[in-house]
Coordinates of C-alpha atoms in Angstrom, one line a residue:
Chain P
M1 CA 0.2 -0.1 -0.3
D2 CA 1.3 3.5 -0.7
K3 CA 2.8 5.6 2.2
K4 CA 0.2 8.3 3.6
K5 CA 1.7 11.7 2.5
I6 CA 1.6 14.4 5.4
A7 CA 3.7 17.5 6.0
I8 CA 5.4 18.6 9.0
L9 CA 5.8 22.6 9.2
S10 CA 7.8 24.0 12.3
N11 CA 10.1 26.9 13.4
V12 CA 12.8 24.2 14.3
T13 CA 15.3 21.5 12.6
V14 CA 12.9 18.6 12.3
D15 CA 15.0 16.3 9.6
M16 CA 15.4 14.0 12.1
V17 CA 12.2 13.7 13.3
A18 CA 11.1 13.1 10.0
A19 CA 13.6 10.9 9.1
K20 CA 11.9 8.8 11.5
L21 CA 8.0 9.2 10.6
R22 CA 9.4 7.8 7.3
K23 CA 9.1 4.1 7.9
K24 CA 5.9 4.5 8.1
Y25 CA 4.9 7.7 5.7
S26 CA 5.8 9.8 3.0
V27 CA 7.0 12.8 4.8
Y28 CA 7.2 16.7 3.2
I29 CA 9.0 19.4 5.2
P30 CA 10.2 22.5 3.6
D31 CA 13.2 23.0 2.1
G32 CA 15.3 25.6 4.1
F33 CA 15.4 26.5 8.1
D34 CA 12.5 28.2 9.8
M35 CA 10.8 28.2 6.0
W36 CA 7.6 27.2 7.3
I37 CA 5.7 30.4 7.2
T38 CA 7.0 31.2 3.4
D39 CA 6.2 27.9 2.8
V40 CA 2.7 28.1 3.9
L41 CA 2.2 32.0 2.1
N42 CA 3.5 30.2 -1.1
D43 CA 0.7 29.3 -3.3
E44 CA 3.0 27.4 -5.5
S45 CA 4.5 25.2 -2.4
A46 CA 4.3 21.9 -2.7
L47 CA 2.1 21.9 0.5
Y48 CA -1.0 22.5 -1.5
S49 CA 0.2 20.3 -4.8
N50 CA 1.2 17.3 -3.5
N51 CA -1.7 14.9 -2.7
I52 CA -0.8 15.9 1.6
Q53 CA -3.2 14.0 3.7
A54 CA -2.3 15.3 7.3
V55 CA -0.3 18.6 8.6
I56 CA 1.3 18.8 11.7
I57 CA 2.0 22.1 12.6
L58 CA 5.1 21.9 15.3
L59 CA 6.5 24.9 16.7
D60 CA 9.2 25.0 19.2
G61 CA 9.4 27.6 22.3
T62 CA 13.1 27.3 22.7
E63 CA 14.2 30.7 20.3
F64 CA 12.4 32.2 23.0
R65 CA 15.1 32.2 25.1
S66 CA 16.8 34.8 22.5
L67 CA 14.1 37.4 22.7
R68 CA 14.5 40.5 24.9
S69 CA 11.5 41.8 25.4
G70 CA 7.9 40.9 25.6
E71 CA 7.3 42.9 22.3
E72 CA 9.7 40.8 20.4
F73 CA 7.6 37.8 21.5
S74 CA 4.3 39.6 20.9
Q75 CA 6.2 40.5 17.0
R76 CA 6.8 36.7 16.3
V77 CA 3.9 35.0 18.0
A78 CA 1.5 37.2 15.8
L79 CA 3.7 36.0 13.0
W80 CA 3.1 32.3 14.0
R81 CA -0.9 33.2 14.6
N82 CA -1.5 34.7 10.7
A83 CA 0.3 31.6 9.1
T84 CA -1.8 29.2 10.6
E85 CA -4.8 31.1 10.1
K86 CA -3.4 31.7 6.6
L87 CA -2.8 28.1 6.0
I88 CA -6.5 27.1 7.6
E89 CA -8.1 29.3 4.8
K90 CA -6.0 27.3 2.5
I91 CA -6.2 23.7 3.5
T92 CA -10.1 23.2 4.7
D93 CA -10.7 19.7 3.7
I94 CA -7.9 17.9 5.3
P95 CA -6.8 17.7 8.9
I96 CA -4.4 20.0 10.2
F97 CA -3.2 19.3 14.6
V98 CA -1.4 22.7 15.5
S99 CA 0.9 21.4 18.4
T100 CA 0.7 23.8 21.8
I101 CA 4.4 25.6 22.6
D102 CA 6.2 25.6 25.5
F103 CA 7.8 28.7 25.5
R104 CA 11.3 28.6 27.3
E105 CA 11.3 32.3 28.9
S106 CA 14.8 33.1 30.6
A107 CA 15.3 32.2 34.3
I108 CA 17.1 34.9 35.1
R109 CA 14.2 36.4 37.2
T110 CA 14.0 37.8 40.7
Y111 CA 11.3 36.2 43.1
S112 CA 9.1 39.4 42.8
E113 CA 9.5 40.0 38.7
R114 CA 7.2 38.7 36.5
K115 CA 7.3 35.6 34.3
Y116 CA 5.1 35.2 30.6
Y117 CA 6.0 31.1 29.8
I118 CA 2.6 30.7 31.1
E119 CA 0.7 33.3 30.3
W120 CA 1.9 33.1 26.7
A121 CA 1.8 29.6 26.4
D122 CA -1.8 30.0 27.2
E123 CA -2.4 32.7 24.8
W124 CA -1.0 30.2 22.7
Y125 CA -3.5 27.5 23.5
Q126 CA -6.5 29.8 23.7
F127 CA -6.1 30.3 20.1
V128 CA -5.2 26.8 19.3
Q129 CA -8.4 25.6 21.1
S130 CA -10.4 28.1 19.5
L131 CA -9.5 27.2 16.1
A132 CA -10.3 23.9 16.8
E133 CA -13.5 24.0 18.0
S134 CA -14.6 26.1 15.3
K135 CA -12.9 24.6 11.9
K136 CA -13.7 20.8 11.6
N137 CA -10.4 19.9 10.3
V138 CA -8.3 21.4 13.2
Y139 CA -6.7 19.6 15.7
V140 CA -4.6 20.6 18.8
M141 CA -2.0 18.2 19.4
D142 CA -0.8 18.8 22.7
I143 CA 3.1 18.6 22.8
L144 CA 3.4 21.0 26.0
Q145 CA 1.9 18.4 28.4
R146 CA 4.2 15.7 26.8
I147 CA 7.2 17.8 27.4
L148 CA 5.6 18.1 30.9
N149 CA 5.4 14.7 30.8
E150 CA 8.8 13.9 29.7
G151 CA 10.4 16.1 32.2
R152 CA 12.1 19.6 29.8
N153 CA 15.7 18.2 31.1
S154 CA 14.9 15.1 29.5
F155 CA 13.4 16.4 26.2
Y156 CA 15.5 19.1 25.6
S157 CA 19.3 19.3 24.4
N158 CA 21.1 22.5 24.4
K159 CA 23.8 21.3 22.5
M160 CA 21.4 20.4 19.6
W161 CA 20.0 23.6 20.0
Y162 CA 23.4 25.2 19.3
M163 CA 24.8 23.2 17.2
G164 CA 21.7 22.5 14.7
S165 CA 18.9 25.0 15.8
M166 CA 17.1 21.0 16.6
P167 CA 15.9 21.2 20.3
Y168 CA 15.2 18.2 20.5
S169 CA 17.0 15.4 22.7
K170 CA 17.0 11.7 21.9
N171 CA 14.3 11.2 23.9
G172 CA 12.9 14.7 22.8
I173 CA 12.9 13.3 19.4
I174 CA 11.3 9.8 20.6
A175 CA 8.7 11.6 22.5
V176 CA 7.5 13.6 19.5
V177 CA 7.8 11.4 16.8
D178 CA 5.3 9.6 19.2
E179 CA 2.8 12.4 19.3
I180 CA 2.7 13.1 15.7
S181 CA 2.5 9.1 15.2
K182 CA -0.4 8.7 17.6
A183 CA -2.0 11.3 16.0
L184 CA -2.2 10.5 12.5
S185 CA -3.1 7.1 13.6
A186 CA -6.2 8.9 14.6
V187 CA -6.6 9.7 11.1
F188 CA -5.8 6.8 9.3
E189 CA -6.5 4.0 11.7
S190 CA -8.6 1.8 12.4
R191 CA -9.3 2.0 16.4
K192 CA -10.3 -0.5 18.9
K193 CA -14.3 -0.3 20.3
I194 CA -14.4 -2.3 23.3
I195 CA -13.3 -2.9 26.8
A196 CA -13.9 -6.3 28.6
L197 CA -13.1 -5.7 32.5
D198 CA -12.3 -8.3 34.7
L199 CA -13.7 -7.3 38.0
D200 CA -11.7 -8.5 41.5
N201 CA -8.7 -6.4 41.9
T202 CA -9.5 -4.6 38.5
L203 CA -12.1 -2.2 39.6
W204 CA -12.6 -2.4 42.8
G205 CA -9.7 -4.7 45.1
G206 CA -10.3 -7.3 47.1
V207 CA -12.7 -10.3 45.8
I208 CA -16.0 -9.8 46.0
G209 CA -17.4 -13.4 47.0
E210 CA -15.4 -13.2 49.6
D211 CA -14.8 -9.5 51.4
G212 CA -18.3 -9.1 50.4
I213 CA -19.8 -5.1 49.4
N214 CA -18.5 -3.6 52.2
G215 CA -15.2 -5.2 52.4
V216 CA -13.5 -4.4 48.7
E217 CA -11.2 -1.5 48.5
L218 CA -13.5 1.5 46.4
S219 CA -13.6 4.7 47.3
E220 CA -13.5 8.6 46.7
H221 CA -10.3 9.0 48.9
K222 CA -7.1 7.5 50.1
E223 CA -6.2 4.2 48.8
G224 CA -9.2 3.1 47.4
A225 CA -9.3 6.0 45.1
R226 CA -7.2 4.1 43.0
F227 CA -9.5 2.2 42.0
Y228 CA -12.2 4.8 41.8
D229 CA -10.0 6.9 39.8
F230 CA -9.6 3.9 37.6
Q231 CA -13.4 3.8 37.2
L232 CA -13.6 7.6 36.4
R233 CA -11.3 6.6 33.2
L234 CA -13.3 4.1 31.9
L235 CA -16.8 6.3 32.3
E236 CA -15.0 8.9 30.6
M237 CA -14.1 6.8 28.0
Q238 CA -17.4 5.2 27.6
K239 CA -18.9 8.9 27.5
R240 CA -16.6 9.0 23.8
G241 CA -18.2 6.2 22.5
I242 CA -16.1 3.3 23.6
L243 CA -18.1 0.4 24.9
L244 CA -17.7 -1.5 28.3
A245 CA -18.5 -4.7 29.0
I246 CA -17.9 -7.5 32.1
N247 CA -15.9 -10.5 31.8
S248 CA -15.0 -11.8 35.1
K249 CA -15.2 -15.3 37.2
N250 CA -18.0 -14.4 40.1
N251 CA -21.2 -15.4 41.3
C252 CA -23.4 -13.1 39.9
E253 CA -26.0 -12.2 42.3
D254 CA -22.6 -11.3 44.5
A255 CA -21.1 -9.5 41.5
M256 CA -24.4 -7.4 40.5
E257 CA -24.9 -6.3 44.0
A258 CA -21.4 -5.0 44.4
I259 CA -22.2 -2.9 41.4
E260 CA -25.3 -2.1 41.3
N261 CA -25.2 -1.2 45.3
H262 CA -21.8 -0.1 46.3
P263 CA -21.8 3.9 47.3
H264 CA -18.9 4.3 45.4
M265 CA -19.5 2.5 41.6
L266 CA -18.9 4.6 39.2
L267 CA -19.6 2.0 36.4
R268 CA -23.0 0.8 37.0
K269 CA -25.1 -2.2 34.9
N270 CA -26.0 0.8 32.3
S271 CA -22.5 1.6 31.9
F272 CA -21.9 -2.4 30.1
V273 CA -23.2 -3.9 26.8
S274 CA -22.5 -7.3 28.2
E275 CA -22.6 -8.9 31.4
K276 CA -20.4 -12.1 31.6
I277 CA -20.4 -12.5 35.4
N278 CA -19.9 -16.8 35.2
W279 CA -17.2 -19.5 36.1
N280 CA -16.6 -20.1 32.0
D281 CA -13.7 -19.9 30.1
K282 CA -13.1 -16.0 29.3
S283 CA -11.8 -16.7 26.0
S284 CA -15.0 -18.1 25.2
N285 CA -16.8 -15.0 26.8
I286 CA -15.0 -12.7 25.0
K287 CA -16.0 -14.8 21.6
E288 CA -19.8 -14.6 23.1
M289 CA -19.2 -10.7 23.2
E290 CA -18.2 -10.8 19.8
T291 CA -21.5 -12.4 18.1
E292 CA -23.8 -11.0 20.7
L293 CA -22.3 -7.4 20.1
N294 CA -21.3 -8.0 16.3
L295 CA -17.8 -7.0 16.9
T296 CA -14.9 -8.7 15.8
E297 CA -11.7 -9.8 17.8
G298 CA -9.5 -7.3 17.0
A299 CA -11.9 -4.8 18.6
F300 CA -11.5 -5.8 21.9
V301 CA -9.2 -5.1 24.9
F302 CA -9.3 -7.0 27.8
I303 CA -8.6 -5.7 31.3
D304 CA -7.5 -8.4 34.0
D305 CA -5.1 -8.5 36.8
N306 CA -4.5 -12.3 36.9
P307 CA -1.7 -13.3 34.2
V308 CA -3.1 -16.8 33.6
E309 CA -6.2 -15.5 32.7
R310 CA -4.7 -12.8 30.5
E311 CA -2.7 -15.8 29.0
V312 CA -5.3 -17.7 28.2
V313 CA -7.2 -15.0 26.6
S314 CA -4.5 -13.8 24.7
G315 CA -3.7 -17.8 24.0
Q316 CA -7.4 -18.2 22.4
C317 CA -7.9 -15.1 21.0
P318 CA -4.5 -13.8 19.5
D319 CA -6.2 -10.4 18.4
V320 CA -7.7 -9.0 21.7
L321 CA -5.1 -6.3 22.6
I322 CA -4.3 -6.7 26.7
P323 CA -2.2 -4.3 28.4
E324 CA 0.2 -5.7 31.0
F325 CA -1.6 -5.0 34.3
P326 CA 0.4 -2.2 36.5
V327 CA 1.7 -4.4 39.4
D328 CA 1.5 -1.6 41.8
T329 CA -2.0 -0.3 41.3
T330 CA -1.7 3.4 41.9
D331 CA -0.4 3.2 38.5
L332 CA -4.2 1.9 36.7
V333 CA -5.2 5.5 36.4
D334 CA -1.9 6.1 34.0
M335 CA -2.2 3.1 32.3
A336 CA -6.0 3.7 31.0
E337 CA -4.9 7.5 30.2
K338 CA -2.0 5.6 28.1
L339 CA -4.8 3.1 26.9
Y340 CA -7.0 5.3 25.6
I341 CA -4.1 7.7 23.9
N342 CA -3.0 5.1 22.2
V343 CA -5.9 2.7 20.8
F344 CA -9.1 4.6 21.0
K345 CA -8.5 8.6 21.2
S346 CA -10.4 9.6 18.0
L347 CA -10.1 13.6 16.5
S348 CA -13.3 14.6 17.7
L349 CA -16.5 13.2 19.3
T350 CA -19.4 12.5 16.8
D351 CA -23.2 12.3 18.2
E352 CA -23.1 8.8 17.7
D353 CA -20.1 8.3 20.0
K354 CA -21.9 9.5 23.0
A355 CA -24.9 7.6 22.4
K356 CA -22.9 4.3 21.6
T357 CA -23.3 2.6 24.6
Q358 CA -26.8 2.9 24.6
M359 CA -27.8 2.0 21.1
Y360 CA -25.7 -1.1 21.7
Q361 CA -28.0 -2.3 24.5
T362 CA -31.5 -1.7 22.9
E363 CA -29.3 -4.1 20.1
A364 CA -29.6 -6.4 22.9
K365 CA -33.3 -6.1 23.3
R366 CA -33.8 -6.4 19.7
K367 CA -31.5 -9.2 19.5
A368 CA -33.7 -10.8 22.1
I369 CA -37.2 -10.4 19.9
Q370 CA -35.4 -11.8 17.0
S371 CA -35.0 -15.2 19.4
S372 CA -38.4 -15.2 20.0
T373 CA -39.4 -14.8 16.5
L374 CA -38.0 -16.6 13.4
D375 CA -38.5 -15.4 10.0
L376 CA -36.5 -12.7 9.5
D377 CA -39.2 -10.9 8.0
D378 CA -40.9 -11.4 11.1
Y379 CA -38.7 -9.7 12.9
I380 CA -38.0 -6.9 10.8
K381 CA -41.7 -6.3 11.2
V382 CA -41.7 -6.3 15.0
L383 CA -38.9 -4.3 14.9
E384 CA -40.9 -1.2 12.9
M385 CA -37.7 -1.2 10.8
R386 CA -37.2 2.4 8.8
A387 CA -34.5 3.7 6.5
D388 CA -33.9 6.7 5.1
I389 CA -31.3 7.0 2.2
H390 CA -30.5 10.3 0.6
L391 CA -27.3 12.0 -1.5
M392 CA -24.6 12.9 1.0
C393 CA -24.5 16.5 2.7
D394 CA -21.6 18.6 3.7
E395 CA -22.8 18.4 7.5
E396 CA -22.7 14.3 7.2
L397 CA -18.8 14.5 6.1
E398 CA -17.2 13.5 9.1
R399 CA -19.7 10.6 10.1
V400 CA -18.8 9.3 6.3
H401 CA -15.0 9.8 7.2
Q402 CA -15.7 7.8 10.1
L403 CA -17.1 4.8 9.0
C404 CA -14.8 5.1 5.6
N405 CA -12.5 4.8 8.3
K406 CA -13.3 1.9 11.0
T407 CA -15.9 -0.2 9.6
N408 CA -14.4 -3.6 9.1
Q409 CA -17.3 -6.1 8.2
F410 CA -19.3 -5.1 6.3
N411 CA -17.5 -3.1 3.7
L412 CA -17.3 -4.8 0.6
T413 CA -14.6 -3.1 -0.6
T414 CA -12.8 -1.3 2.3
K415 CA -11.4 1.8 0.9
R416 CA -9.8 3.7 3.4
Y417 CA -11.0 7.5 2.1
T418 CA -9.7 11.0 4.1
Q419 CA -12.2 13.8 4.6
K420 CA -10.5 15.6 1.7
E421 CA -11.1 12.6 -1.0
I422 CA -14.5 12.2 0.0
S423 CA -15.2 15.6 -0.1
D424 CA -14.3 15.8 -3.5
M425 CA -16.0 12.9 -4.5
L426 CA -19.1 14.9 -3.0
A427 CA -17.9 17.6 -5.5
D428 CA -17.7 15.6 -8.3
V429 CA -20.8 14.7 -10.9
R430 CA -19.6 11.7 -11.4
Y431 CA -20.3 10.4 -8.4
D432 CA -23.2 9.5 -6.3
I433 CA -22.5 9.4 -2.6
F434 CA -25.7 7.9 -0.5
T435 CA -25.8 8.1 3.0
I436 CA -27.9 5.4 4.7
S437 CA -29.5 6.0 8.3
S438 CA -32.2 3.9 9.8
S439 CA -34.4 3.8 12.9
D440 CA -36.8 1.1 14.3
K441 CA -39.2 1.4 17.3
F442 CA -36.3 0.8 20.1
G443 CA -34.2 4.3 18.8
D444 CA -32.6 5.5 15.9
N445 CA -29.2 4.2 14.6
G446 CA -28.4 6.9 13.1
L447 CA -26.4 7.7 10.1
V448 CA -24.9 3.4 9.1
G449 CA -24.3 3.1 5.6
V450 CA -22.6 4.4 2.9
A451 CA -22.5 3.7 -0.5
I452 CA -20.9 5.5 -3.4
C453 CA -21.5 5.1 -6.6
E454 CA -19.2 5.9 -9.4
R455 CA -21.0 7.4 -13.0
K456 CA -18.9 5.1 -15.7
E457 CA -19.9 5.7 -18.9
K458 CA -21.7 2.3 -19.7
A459 CA -22.0 1.7 -15.6
V460 CA -22.5 2.6 -12.5
V461 CA -20.0 1.0 -10.4
I462 CA -20.4 0.7 -7.0
D463 CA -16.8 2.0 -5.2
T464 CA -17.9 1.6 -1.5
F465 CA -20.3 -0.5 0.3
L466 CA -21.1 -0.6 3.6
M467 CA -22.7 -0.6 7.0
S468 CA -22.5 -0.6 10.4
C469 CA -21.9 -3.7 12.2
R470 CA -24.9 -2.6 14.4
V471 CA -27.8 -2.7 12.1
M472 CA -26.2 -6.3 10.0
G473 CA -29.1 -9.1 9.2
R474 CA -31.8 -6.2 8.4
K475 CA -31.9 -6.7 4.8
L476 CA -30.7 -2.7 4.9
E477 CA -28.5 -3.7 2.1
N478 CA -31.3 -4.9 0.3
V479 CA -32.9 -2.3 0.6
I480 CA -30.4 -0.3 -0.9
I481 CA -29.5 -1.8 -3.9
S482 CA -33.3 -2.0 -4.5
E483 CA -33.8 1.6 -3.9
L484 CA -30.6 2.3 -6.5
V485 CA -31.9 0.3 -9.2
K486 CA -35.2 1.8 -8.7
Y487 CA -32.5 5.0 -9.1
Y488 CA -30.4 4.4 -11.5
K489 CA -32.7 2.7 -13.8
G490 CA -33.2 4.6 -17.4
Q491 CA -29.6 6.1 -16.5
Y492 CA -27.9 3.0 -17.0
N493 CA -28.6 -0.8 -17.8
T494 CA -25.8 -2.5 -15.9
M495 CA -24.4 -1.7 -12.2
I496 CA -21.0 -3.0 -11.1
G497 CA -20.4 -4.4 -7.7
L498 CA -16.9 -5.2 -6.5
F499 CA -15.8 -7.3 -3.7
V500 CA -12.2 -6.9 -2.2
Q501 CA -11.3 -9.5 0.4
T502 CA -10.1 -8.4 4.1
K503 CA -9.4 -10.4 6.5
K504 CA -12.4 -9.2 8.5
N505 CA -15.2 -8.9 5.8
I506 CA -15.6 -12.7 5.4
P507 CA -19.5 -11.9 6.6
V508 CA -20.0 -10.4 3.3
V509 CA -17.9 -12.6 0.9
K510 CA -21.4 -14.1 -0.8
K511 CA -22.9 -10.7 0.1
Y512 CA -23.4 -9.3 -4.0
D513 CA -24.3 -13.3 -4.9
E514 CA -27.0 -13.3 -2.0
L515 CA -28.2 -9.9 -3.6
G516 CA -28.8 -11.9 -7.0
F517 CA -25.0 -10.1 -8.2
A518 CA -23.7 -12.5 -11.3
V519 CA -20.0 -12.7 -11.2
V520 CA -18.3 -11.1 -14.4
S521 CA -14.2 -11.6 -13.9
E522 CA -12.2 -13.0 -10.2
D523 CA -8.4 -12.6 -9.5
E524 CA -6.6 -12.2 -6.3
S525 CA -7.6 -8.8 -5.5
G526 CA -11.1 -9.7 -5.5
K527 CA -14.6 -10.1 -7.6
T528 CA -16.5 -7.9 -10.2
Y529 CA -20.3 -8.5 -10.1
S530 CA -23.0 -7.5 -12.4
Y531 CA -26.8 -6.6 -12.0
D532 CA -29.2 -6.3 -14.7
I533 CA -30.8 -3.1 -13.9
S534 CA -33.7 -3.4 -17.0
K535 CA -35.0 -7.0 -14.6
G536 CA -35.6 -4.2 -11.4
C537 CA -34.8 -5.5 -7.3
E538 CA -37.8 -6.9 -5.2
K539 CA -38.7 -4.3 -2.6
V540 CA -38.2 -5.2 0.3
N541 CA -41.8 -5.3 2.1
S542 CA -41.3 -5.6 5.7
Y543 CA -40.1 -2.6 6.1
S544 CA -42.5 -0.1 7.8
E545 CA -40.9 3.3 6.0
I546 CA -38.7 3.2 3.2
I547 CA -37.7 7.0 2.4
F548 CA -34.9 7.8 -0.7
N549 CA -34.4 10.7 -2.1
G550 CA -32.1 11.5 -5.0
E551 CA -31.9 15.3 -5.3
H552 CA -29.0 16.7 -4.1
K553 CA -29.5 18.7 -0.8
Chain W
M1 CA 36.2 -0.5 21.5
D2 CA 37.3 0.4 17.9
E3 CA 35.0 -2.1 16.8
K4 CA 32.3 -1.3 18.9
F5 CA 32.7 2.9 17.7
L6 CA 32.5 1.9 14.2
N7 CA 29.7 -0.5 14.5
V8 CA 28.0 2.8 16.5
V9 CA 28.9 5.1 13.9
A10 CA 27.5 2.8 10.8
E11 CA 24.5 1.9 12.7
S12 CA 24.0 5.7 13.2
L13 CA 24.8 6.5 9.7
E14 CA 22.4 3.7 8.5
V15 CA 25.9 2.7 6.4
D16 CA 27.5 -0.6 6.3
V17 CA 30.6 -0.6 8.3
D18 CA 32.4 -1.7 5.7
E19 CA 32.2 1.0 4.3
I20 CA 33.8 3.0 7.0
S21 CA 37.0 3.0 9.0
M22 CA 38.8 5.6 11.2
A23 CA 40.4 7.5 8.6
T24 CA 36.3 7.9 7.1
E25 CA 36.2 12.0 6.8
Y26 CA 33.4 13.9 7.8
K27 CA 34.1 15.9 4.5
N28 CA 33.9 13.4 1.7
F29 CA 31.6 10.9 3.0
E30 CA 27.8 11.6 1.4
P31 CA 26.3 9.8 4.4
W32 CA 27.8 11.7 6.9
D33 CA 26.4 15.4 6.6
S34 CA 25.5 18.0 9.2
M35 CA 22.7 16.4 10.2
A36 CA 24.0 13.4 10.3
M37 CA 26.5 14.6 12.6
M38 CA 24.1 15.5 15.1
S39 CA 22.5 11.9 15.3
L40 CA 26.0 10.6 15.4
L41 CA 26.6 13.0 18.5
M42 CA 23.3 12.3 20.3
D43 CA 24.0 7.8 19.5
I44 CA 27.7 7.8 20.6
E45 CA 26.8 9.7 23.8
E46 CA 23.9 7.7 24.4
E47 CA 25.9 4.1 23.7
F48 CA 29.5 5.2 25.5
N49 CA 28.2 7.6 27.7
V50 CA 29.7 10.9 27.6
S51 CA 29.2 14.3 26.6
I52 CA 31.2 15.7 24.1
P53 CA 31.8 19.7 24.1
I54 CA 30.9 21.7 21.2
E55 CA 34.0 23.1 20.7
K56 CA 35.5 20.0 20.0
I57 CA 32.9 18.9 17.2
G58 CA 34.3 21.8 14.8
K59 CA 37.3 19.9 14.8
V60 CA 36.2 16.5 13.9
K61 CA 38.0 16.0 10.9
N62 CA 37.6 12.0 10.5
L63 CA 36.3 9.2 12.8
Q64 CA 39.4 8.6 14.5
D65 CA 38.8 12.2 15.9
L66 CA 35.7 11.7 16.9
F67 CA 36.8 8.0 18.4
N68 CA 39.6 10.2 20.3
L69 CA 37.1 13.0 22.0
L70 CA 35.5 10.1 23.6
K71 CA 39.0 8.8 25.3
D72 CA 39.0 12.7 27.1

C-alpha cells in the first residue's frame, strides 16, 4: 500500500523527526530552516499540490530564550498565528494538527518579577483550541503536556539546539515522533471499540465473593481511590463512544450487588453493553460477546489483573489487545490514560459516539425479539424498521469519513478515504454518495451506511458499500440495492459491484451473490459482479418505511 | 572498543560497517552530513555515556578524531 503523505511545518529543524516518521509515512518538510511561514504563504508550494493527507504544525519555544522583550515575543507569535490562520484558510478538508508550545523564557528573574511563559503558553493554547472548535479539520496536538510529562531536562538538548537549531534530545525526538504518530494513527488507522473488564482487583480491590460489598476497596479518597479514579477514566471513555463490558469469574448475584449498590461504584449496570459474570473460560466469554455485539476480535481490549487469565485469552483470542496490568495498582489511572491515547483516541466526538452504549444496549433487546421470532421478515416487521437513504450532504462528512475508516466487517471494498477525498467525490458529478440512516421502535440508529456510486460511461459502479455492524442482518442492504436500482433505471442498464476480500469482511463474502449479482471476473484482488438494472429489484416489504431522496440538498 | 565505535557509527549513519573506517572523513563521506553529525553525536553520547563539548566537535575531521574525543 502507498504510504500516506503528510507535511510537517516547524520553526525548528525537524529532519531527524521526519527521518523516523518516513518508515511509515511519506513526509514533506519545507526546504530550509524556519521556512514554514514562507511555505504557507506560497500558493505554489508543494504543500498545496502534493496530495498531502495531513499537516502537522509543530512549534517550539526554545528560540524565545533569545528574545529580549515581550514586544519581540508578541511580534513573533503574531507571525505564527497569521501563518496558521492562512494555512487553515487554504486547507479546509484535510486534518491539520497544531501543536501547543512550551515557551522557554529565561529564568534570570528575581522572586518578585513577572514571568511570562505560562501566559504565553496559555494564550497560544486558547488560540489553537478556538481553531479546533470552529474548524472541522483542525485539531490540537498537545506537545506541551508531553514535555511536562517527560520533563524538560530529558526532552531538550542545549547542544543540539546550538549545533543545528534542533531543540530535542534523543528522548525528545522519540517523544515528538510518538506524539505525531499517535495523531496520525487517529486519522489513518482503525481504533479499538470495546474494553472487557475483570472485576475483582481490577474495578475494585479485593474479592467480592469473599470480602463482601463492604469489604472491597473502593472509595473517593485514599487507597480505594486508585480504583475509583480508574473507573472514572473508564467512564470518560464510555462517554466518548468506547464500549465497556464485564468478563469476570464470580457469582453473578454477588457481583451485581456490588455494581448496583456499592456507594462508590461509578460504573453501574447501564454502563456496560454486556456482562459475562460466570465461571466459564474468559476467552469463550469474549467470543460470545463478539457474536452478541457483532464485533470482531480485533475490536477488543481485555483488562485483567490475573496473568493466567490474560495468558488464556491471549492464546485463544490472538487479536484481542491485552495490556500489561500494573504491578502497583497506584498506576492504574496512568494505564487507562495510556491505553486511551494509544488505541482509542479519536479526532473528535460525534453524536453517534455519545449514544453508543445505549445503541448497543437496545441492540440486545432487539436480539431478544429476534430469538423469539424465527423468520427474518417477521422480525423486521416487529422491529418496525425504517430506512432513510439520500445523497450525502456536507454536514455528514465527519460521520461518513469515520464509517469509511472504521467499518471492517460489512465493507465490500474497504477503501479508506480521507475527508478530502470524500469531499472531492462529493463535489464531483461522476460520484453519487448515498448515506443510509435507520431507526426502529427502540430508537434511532443514526447514519449507519454509505454507498458510493461512480457513474462510468456504460455502467454505474459501486465503489464503496459499507454498513455499521450494528444493523447487519436486517435486510438493509437489500433495501439499498433495490432503491439504487430504481434510481439508476433509465440511466444505466448495468450496475457493477466490487468485492475486495480482507481479513475482516468475511461476513459479506457472498453478499453480492445473495443480492442477485452475477460474477463477471475474479482474481486475487477480488471479484467483479454485475447486475442487470432493467430487470428491476424486489422491494423489501417488511420495512415500515423507506424514504429515498436522490436530489442534492 | 574501536569495533563497537565503528558499529555504532555505521548504525547511526545507516551504512554498512565495511563502508567506513577510522580514516573516513567528515567532508568526503556523503552520508555523514551535518544532520547526520547531530544524530551521530546523540547516539555515541548515549552509547558510551559521555558528553562531548561543542568546542571539540568543530575540529572533528575524521572518525579517528571523533573516537579520540570519547577517551578525553
